[in-house]
Amino acid sequence: MDVCDVLIVGAGPAGSSCAWKLRDSGLTVVILDRQTFPRDKVCGGWITPPVVDELAIDLEEYSRGHVLQDIQGFRTSRMGSREVETDYGRPISYGIRRCEFDDFLLKRCRARIHQGVALASLEQSGDRWIVNGQFKARLVIGAGGHFCPVARLRGANARQEVSIAAQEMEFEMSETQREQCSIRPEIPELYFCPDMKGYGWCVRKKNFLNMGLGRLDPHGLPNHLVAFSAFLKKARKIAFDLPAKMVGHSYLLYGHAKRNVAADGVLLIGDAAGLAYSQSGEGIRPAIESGLLAAKAILAAGGVNSPALSEKYRFLLAQRFGKVQQEWAFSIGSHLPTWLVSSLARILLANQWFSRRVILDRWFLHCDEPALIC
């Protein structure tokens, strides 16, 4: 039997960041993932400078073997209405490919990695957890996303939770397709649905194009995807037929989840804990930060079996993410008549100040939140 101190289920950014932070702790860390890396992941695919700082990533080194696209601003609009371009004149984000980025983080974390291994069983034996009858760990960390098997085995029911549904595709454009795509690599575009219950995006990264749409209304997603595709062609954003079908993904917004993130030698991090920003739906930065905070809690509590660990982790999460703020599209659209929301959206999203100071600085870039260095 493979014995370890910490067993992390899920090798995405949350799990690999946690393992990376524990690399010099003297603890033995094992990561399991049902997939084999590199693998694709549904995501718009950009990171902000605080993430770079939090993970101590050398951008010059990273760019030598991976796609890294400087992002200097965004075009934003209510779908079909006046667009507003905000150019910061400097990199305020970086476009990445998740298949490359996640693999990069995993390879450098220095944990024992078992790929292609799904979690089948989780049983408690004294102060240890037995996983799949093969691994014995003192602490199990669920980092398997919205449908994390650790969260499920601990009582979470993802299908009964209010979640965001998204569909996305990413592909390499041919030379002809690049000529027929008006999206500029340094200026991605965000298009909000008229009812403000979601938004679509187009992010160009070198020769790759990532596009998708996410909504709080899962049942209405197919119709909005059709409208989104029609809008892109009518606006001449993309003048070619899409080469593939979109891939689906679900996740919980922070404050919408009621999952027990820490108890009895089990912690949940990332999307498994339901930490995506309520303003933008971004999950990658909260995932990474929760992984780092889980590691900090382990070290601060004095070990993986410390009675203080659960309380410490909950405290650090609350301290970092603060009170639940439901101030944006996904929630505003649920409390006002659709016609009023649509009218307000058309006015506000056409305003340069609102687009920069609220939508971008506050909701998407989180300029008021410094990097988490722990």
CSV table of C-alpha atoms in Angstrom, one decimal:
chain,number,residue,atom,x,y,z
A,1,MET,CA,0.0,0.0,0.0
A,2,ASP,CA,1.2,3.5,-0.9
A,3,VAL,CA,1.5,5.5,2.3
A,4,CYS,CA,1.6,9.3,2.4
A,5,ASP,CA,0.9,12.3,4.5
A,6,VAL,CA,-1.3,14.1,2.0
A,7,LEU,CA,-3.3,12.7,-0.9
A,8,ILE,CA,-4.7,15.2,-3.4
A,9,VAL,CA,-7.4,14.0,-5.7
A,10,GLY,CA,-7.3,16.3,-8.8
A,11,ALA,CA,-4.1,17.5,-10.6
A,12,GLY,CA,-5.4,20.8,-11.8
A,13,PRO,CA,-4.1,24.2,-10.7
A,14,ALA,CA,-5.7,23.9,-7.2
A,15,GLY,CA,-4.1,20.5,-6.5
A,16,SER,CA,-0.7,21.2,-8.1
A,17,SER,CA,-0.4,24.6,-6.3
A,18,CYS,CA,-1.1,23.0,-3.0
A,19,ALA,CA,1.5,20.3,-3.6
A,20,TRP,CA,4.0,22.9,-4.9
A,21,LYS,CA,3.6,24.9,-1.7
A,22,LEU,CA,4.2,21.8,0.4
A,23,ARG,CA,7.3,20.7,-1.6
A,24,ASP,CA,9.8,21.6,1.1
A,25,SER,CA,7.7,20.8,4.1
A,26,GLY,CA,9.0,17.3,4.6
A,27,LEU,CA,5.5,15.9,4.1
A,28,THR,CA,5.0,13.2,1.5
A,29,VAL,CA,2.4,14.3,-1.1
A,30,VAL,CA,0.6,12.1,-3.6
A,31,ILE,CA,-1.6,13.4,-6.4
A,32,LEU,CA,-4.2,11.2,-8.2
A,33,ASP,CA,-6.1,12.2,-11.4
A,34,ARG,CA,-8.4,10.2,-13.6
A,35,GLN,CA,-7.0,11.9,-16.7
A,36,THR,CA,-3.6,11.8,-18.2
A,37,PHE,CA,-1.8,15.1,-18.7
A,38,PRO,CA,-1.5,17.2,-20.7
A,39,ARG,CA,-5.3,17.3,-21.1
A,40,ASP,CA,-7.8,20.0,-22.3
A,41,LYS,CA,-9.8,22.0,-19.8
A,42,VAL,CA,-12.9,24.2,-20.4
A,43,CYS,CA,-11.7,27.7,-19.6
A,44,GLY,CA,-11.3,31.1,-21.2
A,45,GLY,CA,-7.6,30.7,-20.5
A,46,TRP,CA,-6.1,33.8,-19.1
A,47,ILE,CA,-4.3,34.5,-15.9
A,48,THR,CA,-3.6,37.9,-14.1
A,49,PRO,CA,-0.2,39.1,-12.9
A,50,PRO,CA,-1.1,38.2,-9.2
A,51,VAL,CA,-1.3,34.6,-10.3
A,52,VAL,CA,2.1,34.8,-11.8
A,53,ASP,CA,3.5,36.3,-8.6
A,54,GLU,CA,1.7,33.8,-6.4
A,55,LEU,CA,3.2,30.9,-8.2
A,56,ALA,CA,6.6,32.5,-8.8
A,57,ILE,CA,6.4,31.9,-12.6
A,58,ASP,CA,9.2,33.1,-14.8
A,59,LEU,CA,7.3,34.4,-17.8
A,60,GLU,CA,10.3,34.5,-20.0
A,61,GLU,CA,11.1,30.9,-19.2
A,62,TYR,CA,7.5,29.8,-19.6
A,63,SER,CA,7.1,31.5,-23.0
A,64,ARG,CA,9.9,29.5,-24.4
A,65,GLY,CA,8.0,26.3,-24.5
A,66,HIS,CA,4.3,27.4,-24.1
A,67,VAL,CA,1.8,29.8,-25.6
A,68,LEU,CA,1.9,33.1,-23.7
A,69,GLN,CA,-0.1,36.0,-25.0
A,70,ASP,CA,0.2,39.5,-23.5
A,71,ILE,CA,-3.3,41.0,-22.9
A,72,GLN,CA,-3.3,44.8,-22.7
A,73,GLY,CA,-7.1,45.4,-22.6
A,74,PHE,CA,-10.6,44.2,-23.4
A,75,ARG,CA,-13.5,45.1,-25.6
A,76,THR,CA,-16.8,44.8,-23.7
A,77,SER,CA,-20.4,45.2,-24.6
A,78,ARG,CA,-24.0,44.1,-24.2
A,79,MET,CA,-24.3,41.6,-27.1
A,80,GLY,CA,-25.3,43.4,-30.2
A,81,SER,CA,-24.9,46.9,-28.7
A,82,ARG,CA,-22.1,49.5,-28.7
A,83,GLU,CA,-18.7,48.1,-27.9
A,84,VAL,CA,-16.2,49.8,-25.5
A,85,GLU,CA,-12.5,49.2,-25.9
A,86,THR,CA,-10.3,49.7,-22.8
A,87,ASP,CA,-6.6,49.6,-23.5
A,88,TYR,CA,-4.3,49.8,-20.4
A,89,GLY,CA,-1.1,50.2,-22.5
A,90,ARG,CA,0.6,47.4,-20.5
A,91,PRO,CA,0.0,43.7,-19.9
A,92,ILE,CA,-2.8,43.3,-17.4
A,93,SER,CA,-3.3,39.6,-18.1
A,94,TYR,CA,-1.7,36.7,-20.0
A,95,GLY,CA,-3.5,34.3,-22.4
A,96,ILE,CA,-2.5,30.7,-21.8
A,97,ARG,CA,-3.6,27.3,-23.0
A,98,ARG,CA,-4.9,25.2,-20.1
A,99,CYS,CA,-3.5,22.0,-21.5
A,100,GLU,CA,0.0,23.5,-21.3
A,101,PHE,CA,-0.4,25.6,-18.1
A,102,ASP,CA,-1.9,22.8,-16.0
A,103,ASP,CA,0.8,20.3,-17.2
A,104,PHE,CA,3.5,22.9,-16.4
A,105,LEU,CA,2.3,23.3,-12.8
A,106,LEU,CA,1.9,19.6,-12.3
A,107,LYS,CA,5.4,18.8,-13.5
A,108,ARG,CA,7.1,21.2,-11.2
A,109,CYS,CA,5.2,20.4,-8.0
A,110,ARG,CA,7.5,17.5,-6.9
A,111,ALA,CA,4.7,15.3,-5.7
A,112,ARG,CA,4.3,11.6,-6.5
A,113,ILE,CA,1.8,11.6,-9.3
A,114,HIS,CA,-0.6,8.8,-10.4
A,115,GLN,CA,-2.3,9.7,-13.7
A,116,GLY,CA,-5.3,7.8,-15.1
A,117,VAL,CA,-6.4,6.8,-11.7
A,118,ALA,CA,-10.0,7.6,-10.7
A,119,LEU,CA,-11.2,7.8,-7.1
A,120,ALA,CA,-13.3,4.7,-6.5
A,121,SER,CA,-13.5,4.4,-2.7
A,122,LEU,CA,-12.7,6.5,0.3
A,123,GLU,CA,-12.8,4.8,3.7
A,124,GLN,CA,-11.7,6.0,7.1
A,125,SER,CA,-9.5,3.8,9.2
A,126,GLY,CA,-8.5,5.3,12.6
A,127,ASP,CA,-6.7,8.6,11.8
A,128,ARG,CA,-6.0,7.5,8.2
A,129,TRP,CA,-7.9,7.4,4.9
A,130,ILE,CA,-7.8,4.4,2.6
A,131,VAL,CA,-8.3,5.4,-1.0
A,132,ASN,CA,-9.1,2.7,-3.6
A,133,GLY,CA,-7.8,0.1,-1.2
A,134,GLN,CA,-4.3,1.2,-2.5
A,135,PHE,CA,-3.4,4.4,-0.8
A,136,LYS,CA,-3.2,5.3,2.9
A,137,ALA,CA,-3.2,9.0,3.8
A,138,ARG,CA,-3.5,11.1,6.9
A,139,LEU,CA,-5.1,13.9,5.0
A,140,VAL,CA,-7.2,13.9,1.8
A,141,ILE,CA,-7.7,17.0,-0.3
A,142,GLY,CA,-10.5,17.1,-2.9
A,143,ALA,CA,-9.3,19.1,-5.9
A,144,GLY,CA,-11.4,17.4,-8.6
A,145,GLY,CA,-13.6,20.3,-9.7
A,146,HIS,CA,-17.3,20.8,-9.5
A,147,PHE,CA,-18.0,17.1,-9.6
A,148,CYS,CA,-15.1,16.2,-7.3
A,149,PRO,CA,-15.5,12.6,-6.1
A,150,VAL,CA,-14.2,13.5,-2.7
A,151,ALA,CA,-16.9,16.2,-2.3
A,152,ARG,CA,-19.5,13.7,-3.6
A,153,LEU,CA,-18.4,11.0,-1.2
A,154,ARG,CA,-18.6,13.5,1.6
A,155,GLY,CA,-22.2,14.4,0.9
A,156,ALA,CA,-22.1,17.1,-1.9
A,157,ASN,CA,-24.8,16.7,-4.6
A,158,ALA,CA,-23.6,18.8,-7.6
A,159,ARG,CA,-26.8,18.2,-9.5
A,160,GLN,CA,-28.9,19.8,-6.9
A,161,GLU,CA,-26.8,22.9,-6.6
A,162,VAL,CA,-27.3,26.2,-8.4
A,163,SER,CA,-24.3,26.3,-10.8
A,164,ILE,CA,-22.9,28.1,-13.8
A,165,ALA,CA,-23.1,26.1,-17.1
A,166,ALA,CA,-20.5,27.0,-19.7
A,167,GLN,CA,-19.5,25.7,-23.1
A,168,GLU,CA,-16.3,26.5,-24.8
A,169,MET,CA,-13.9,25.5,-27.6
A,170,GLU,CA,-10.3,26.2,-28.4
A,171,PHE,CA,-8.6,25.5,-31.6
A,172,GLU,CA,-5.6,26.4,-33.7
A,173,MET,CA,-6.6,28.6,-36.6
A,174,SER,CA,-5.3,28.1,-40.2
A,175,GLU,CA,-3.8,31.0,-42.0
A,176,THR,CA,-7.1,31.7,-43.8
A,177,GLN,CA,-9.0,31.6,-40.5
A,178,ARG,CA,-6.6,34.0,-38.9
A,179,GLU,CA,-7.2,36.4,-41.7
A,180,GLN,CA,-11.0,36.0,-41.2
A,181,CYS,CA,-10.9,36.6,-37.5
A,182,SER,CA,-11.1,40.3,-36.4
A,183,ILE,CA,-10.3,39.5,-32.7
A,184,ARG,CA,-7.0,41.0,-31.8
A,185,PRO,CA,-4.7,38.9,-29.6
A,186,GLU,CA,-3.9,41.7,-27.2
A,187,ILE,CA,-7.5,42.8,-26.8
A,188,PRO,CA,-9.9,39.9,-26.0
A,189,GLU,CA,-13.6,40.5,-26.2
A,190,LEU,CA,-16.5,40.0,-23.7
A,191,TYR,CA,-20.1,40.1,-24.7
A,192,PHE,CA,-22.8,40.1,-22.0
A,193,CYS,CA,-26.2,38.5,-22.6
A,194,PRO,CA,-29.1,41.0,-22.7
A,195,ASP,CA,-30.6,39.6,-19.5
A,196,MET,CA,-27.2,39.8,-17.8
A,197,LYS,CA,-27.3,36.2,-16.6
A,198,GLY,CA,-24.1,35.4,-18.4
A,199,TYR,CA,-21.6,36.4,-21.0
A,200,GLY,CA,-19.6,35.1,-24.0
A,201,TRP,CA,-16.0,35.6,-24.8
A,202,CYS,CA,-13.4,35.4,-27.6
A,203,VAL,CA,-9.8,35.2,-26.6
A,204,ARG,CA,-7.1,34.9,-29.2
A,205,LYS,CA,-3.7,33.5,-28.1
A,206,LYS,CA,-1.1,33.6,-30.9
A,207,ASN,CA,-2.6,31.3,-33.5
A,208,PHE,CA,-5.2,29.8,-31.1
A,209,LEU,CA,-8.8,31.0,-30.6
A,210,ASN,CA,-10.8,30.3,-27.5
A,211,MET,CA,-14.5,31.1,-27.5
A,212,GLY,CA,-17.4,30.2,-25.2
A,213,LEU,CA,-20.3,31.3,-23.2
A,214,GLY,CA,-21.4,30.7,-19.6
A,215,ARG,CA,-24.7,31.3,-17.9
A,216,LEU,CA,-26.5,30.9,-14.6
A,217,ASP,CA,-29.4,29.6,-16.6
A,218,PRO,CA,-28.3,26.1,-17.8
A,219,HIS,CA,-31.6,25.3,-19.5
A,220,GLY,CA,-31.3,28.4,-21.6
A,221,LEU,CA,-27.7,27.8,-22.6
A,222,PRO,CA,-28.3,26.1,-25.9
A,223,ASN,CA,-30.4,28.9,-27.3
A,224,HIS,CA,-28.0,31.5,-26.1
A,225,LEU,CA,-25.1,29.7,-27.8
A,226,VAL,CA,-27.0,29.7,-31.1
A,227,ALA,CA,-27.6,33.5,-30.6
A,228,PHE,CA,-23.9,34.0,-29.7
A,229,SER,CA,-22.6,32.2,-32.8
A,230,ALA,CA,-25.0,34.2,-35.0
A,231,PHE,CA,-23.9,37.4,-33.3
A,232,LEU,CA,-20.2,36.7,-34.0
A,233,LYS,CA,-20.8,36.1,-37.6
A,234,LYS,CA,-23.1,39.0,-38.1
A,235,ALA,CA,-20.6,41.3,-36.4
A,236,ARG,CA,-17.9,39.8,-38.6
A,237,LYS,CA,-15.8,38.7,-35.6
A,238,ILE,CA,-15.4,35.3,-37.1
A,239,ALA,CA,-16.1,34.9,-40.8
A,240,PHE,CA,-15.7,31.1,-41.0
A,241,ASP,CA,-17.6,28.0,-39.8
A,242,LEU,CA,-16.5,26.7,-36.4
A,243,PRO,CA,-14.4,23.6,-36.8
A,244,ALA,CA,-15.6,21.7,-33.7
A,245,LYS,CA,-18.3,21.3,-31.2
A,246,MET,CA,-18.2,23.1,-27.9
A,247,VAL,CA,-17.4,21.2,-24.7
A,248,GLY,CA,-19.4,21.7,-21.5
A,249,HIS,CA,-18.4,22.5,-17.9
A,250,SER,CA,-20.2,23.4,-14.7
A,251,TYR,CA,-19.0,25.3,-11.6
A,252,LEU,CA,-20.2,26.9,-8.4
A,253,LEU,CA,-20.0,30.6,-7.7
A,254,TYR,CA,-18.6,31.6,-4.3
A,255,GLY,CA,-21.5,32.0,-1.9
A,256,HIS,CA,-23.8,29.7,-3.9
A,257,ALA,CA,-22.1,26.6,-2.5
A,258,LYS,CA,-22.9,25.0,0.8
A,259,ARG,CA,-20.2,22.4,0.8
A,260,ASN,CA,-18.3,21.4,4.0
A,261,VAL,CA,-14.8,22.5,2.9
A,262,ALA,CA,-13.0,21.1,6.0
A,263,ALA,CA,-13.8,18.3,8.4
A,264,ASP,CA,-12.4,14.9,9.6
A,265,GLY,CA,-9.1,14.9,7.8
A,266,VAL,CA,-10.6,16.1,4.5
A,267,LEU,CA,-10.2,19.5,2.8
A,268,LEU,CA,-11.9,20.8,-0.4
A,269,ILE,CA,-10.1,23.3,-2.7
A,270,GLY,CA,-10.8,25.1,-6.0
A,271,ASP,CA,-14.0,24.3,-7.8
A,272,ALA,CA,-14.6,21.4,-5.4
A,273,ALA,CA,-15.1,24.0,-2.7
A,274,GLY,CA,-17.2,26.3,-4.9
A,275,LEU,CA,-14.9,29.3,-4.9
A,276,ALA,CA,-15.3,30.8,-8.4
A,277,TYR,CA,-15.6,34.6,-8.3
A,278,SER,CA,-19.3,35.7,-8.1
A,279,GLN,CA,-18.6,38.7,-10.3
A,280,SER,CA,-17.0,37.1,-13.3
A,281,GLY,CA,-17.2,33.3,-12.8
A,282,GLU,CA,-13.4,33.0,-12.9
A,283,GLY,CA,-12.2,29.9,-11.1
A,284,ILE,CA,-8.5,29.7,-11.8
A,285,ARG,CA,-7.2,32.3,-9.4
A,286,PRO,CA,-9.5,31.2,-6.5
A,287,ALA,CA,-8.4,27.6,-7.2
A,288,ILE,CA,-4.8,28.4,-7.0
A,289,GLU,CA,-5.2,30.6,-3.9
A,290,SER,CA,-7.2,28.0,-2.1
A,291,GLY,CA,-4.5,25.4,-2.8
A,292,LEU,CA,-1.9,27.7,-1.4
A,293,LEU,CA,-4.1,28.5,1.6
A,294,ALA,CA,-4.7,24.8,2.3
A,295,ALA,CA,-0.9,24.3,2.4
A,296,LYS,CA,-0.5,27.3,4.6
A,297,ALA,CA,-3.2,25.9,7.0
A,298,ILE,CA,-1.4,22.6,7.2
A,299,LEU,CA,1.9,24.2,8.0
A,300,ALA,CA,0.4,26.7,10.5
A,301,ALA,CA,-1.7,24.1,12.3
A,302,GLY,CA,1.4,22.0,12.9
A,303,GLY,CA,0.6,19.0,10.8
A,304,VAL,CA,-2.1,17.2,8.8
A,305,ASN,CA,-3.6,15.6,11.9
A,306,SER,CA,-3.9,18.7,14.0
A,307,PRO,CA,-7.3,19.4,15.4
A,308,ALA,CA,-6.8,23.0,14.5
A,309,LEU,CA,-6.4,22.3,10.8
A,310,SER,CA,-10.1,22.5,9.7
A,311,GLU,CA,-10.7,25.7,11.6
A,312,LYS,CA,-7.5,27.3,10.3
A,313,TYR,CA,-8.4,26.5,6.7
A,314,ARG,CA,-11.9,27.9,7.0
A,315,PHE,CA,-10.5,31.0,8.7
A,316,LEU,CA,-8.0,31.6,5.9
A,317,LEU,CA,-10.6,31.1,3.2
A,318,ALA,CA,-13.0,33.6,4.8
A,319,GLN,CA,-10.2,36.1,5.4
A,320,ARG,CA,-9.1,35.9,1.7
A,321,PHE,CA,-12.5,35.7,-0.1
A,322,GLY,CA,-14.5,37.8,2.4
A,323,LYS,CA,-18.2,38.2,2.5
A,324,VAL,CA,-20.3,37.0,-0.4
A,325,GLN,CA,-20.8,39.7,-2.9
A,326,GLN,CA,-23.5,39.1,-5.5
A,327,GLU,CA,-23.2,42.3,-7.4
A,328,TRP,CA,-23.0,41.3,-11.0
A,329,ALA,CA,-24.8,39.8,-14.0
A,330,PHE,CA,-25.4,36.4,-12.6
A,331,SER,CA,-27.4,37.8,-9.7
A,332,ILE,CA,-28.6,41.2,-10.9
A,333,GLY,CA,-30.5,39.5,-13.7
A,334,SER,CA,-32.4,37.4,-11.2
A,335,HIS,CA,-33.9,40.3,-9.2
A,336,LEU,CA,-35.2,42.7,-11.8
A,337,PRO,CA,-37.6,42.5,-14.8
A,338,THR,CA,-35.8,41.3,-17.9
A,339,TRP,CA,-36.7,44.5,-19.9
A,340,LEU,CA,-35.3,46.7,-17.2
A,341,VAL,CA,-32.1,44.7,-16.9
A,342,SER,CA,-31.6,44.8,-20.6
A,343,SER,CA,-32.1,48.5,-20.8
A,344,LEU,CA,-29.7,49.2,-17.9
A,345,ALA,CA,-27.1,46.9,-19.4
A,346,ARG,CA,-27.2,48.7,-22.7
A,347,ILE,CA,-26.6,52.0,-21.0
A,348,LEU,CA,-24.0,51.0,-18.4
A,349,LEU,CA,-22.0,48.7,-20.7
A,350,ALA,CA,-21.7,51.5,-23.3
A,351,ASN,CA,-20.1,53.8,-20.6
A,352,GLN,CA,-16.3,54.0,-20.7
A,353,TRP,CA,-15.9,54.6,-17.0
A,354,PHE,CA,-18.2,51.8,-16.0
A,355,SER,CA,-16.6,49.4,-18.4
A,356,ARG,CA,-13.1,50.0,-17.0
A,357,ARG,CA,-13.7,50.7,-13.3
A,358,VAL,CA,-16.4,48.2,-12.6
A,359,ILE,CA,-16.5,45.5,-15.2
A,360,LEU,CA,-12.7,45.1,-15.7
A,361,ASP,CA,-10.9,46.6,-12.7
A,362,ARG,CA,-13.4,45.2,-10.2
A,363,TRP,CA,-15.1,42.2,-11.6
A,364,PHE,CA,-12.6,40.6,-14.0
A,365,LEU,CA,-9.1,41.8,-13.0
A,366,HIS,CA,-9.7,42.3,-9.3
A,367,CYS,CA,-7.2,45.2,-9.2
A,368,ASP,CA,-7.9,45.9,-5.5
A,369,GLU,CA,-6.8,42.4,-4.5
A,370,PRO,CA,-3.0,42.0,-4.3
A,371,ALA,CA,-1.3,38.8,-4.9
A,372,LEU,CA,-1.5,36.2,-2.1
A,373,ILE,CA,2.0,35.6,-0.9
A,374,CYS,CA,2.1,33.0,1.8
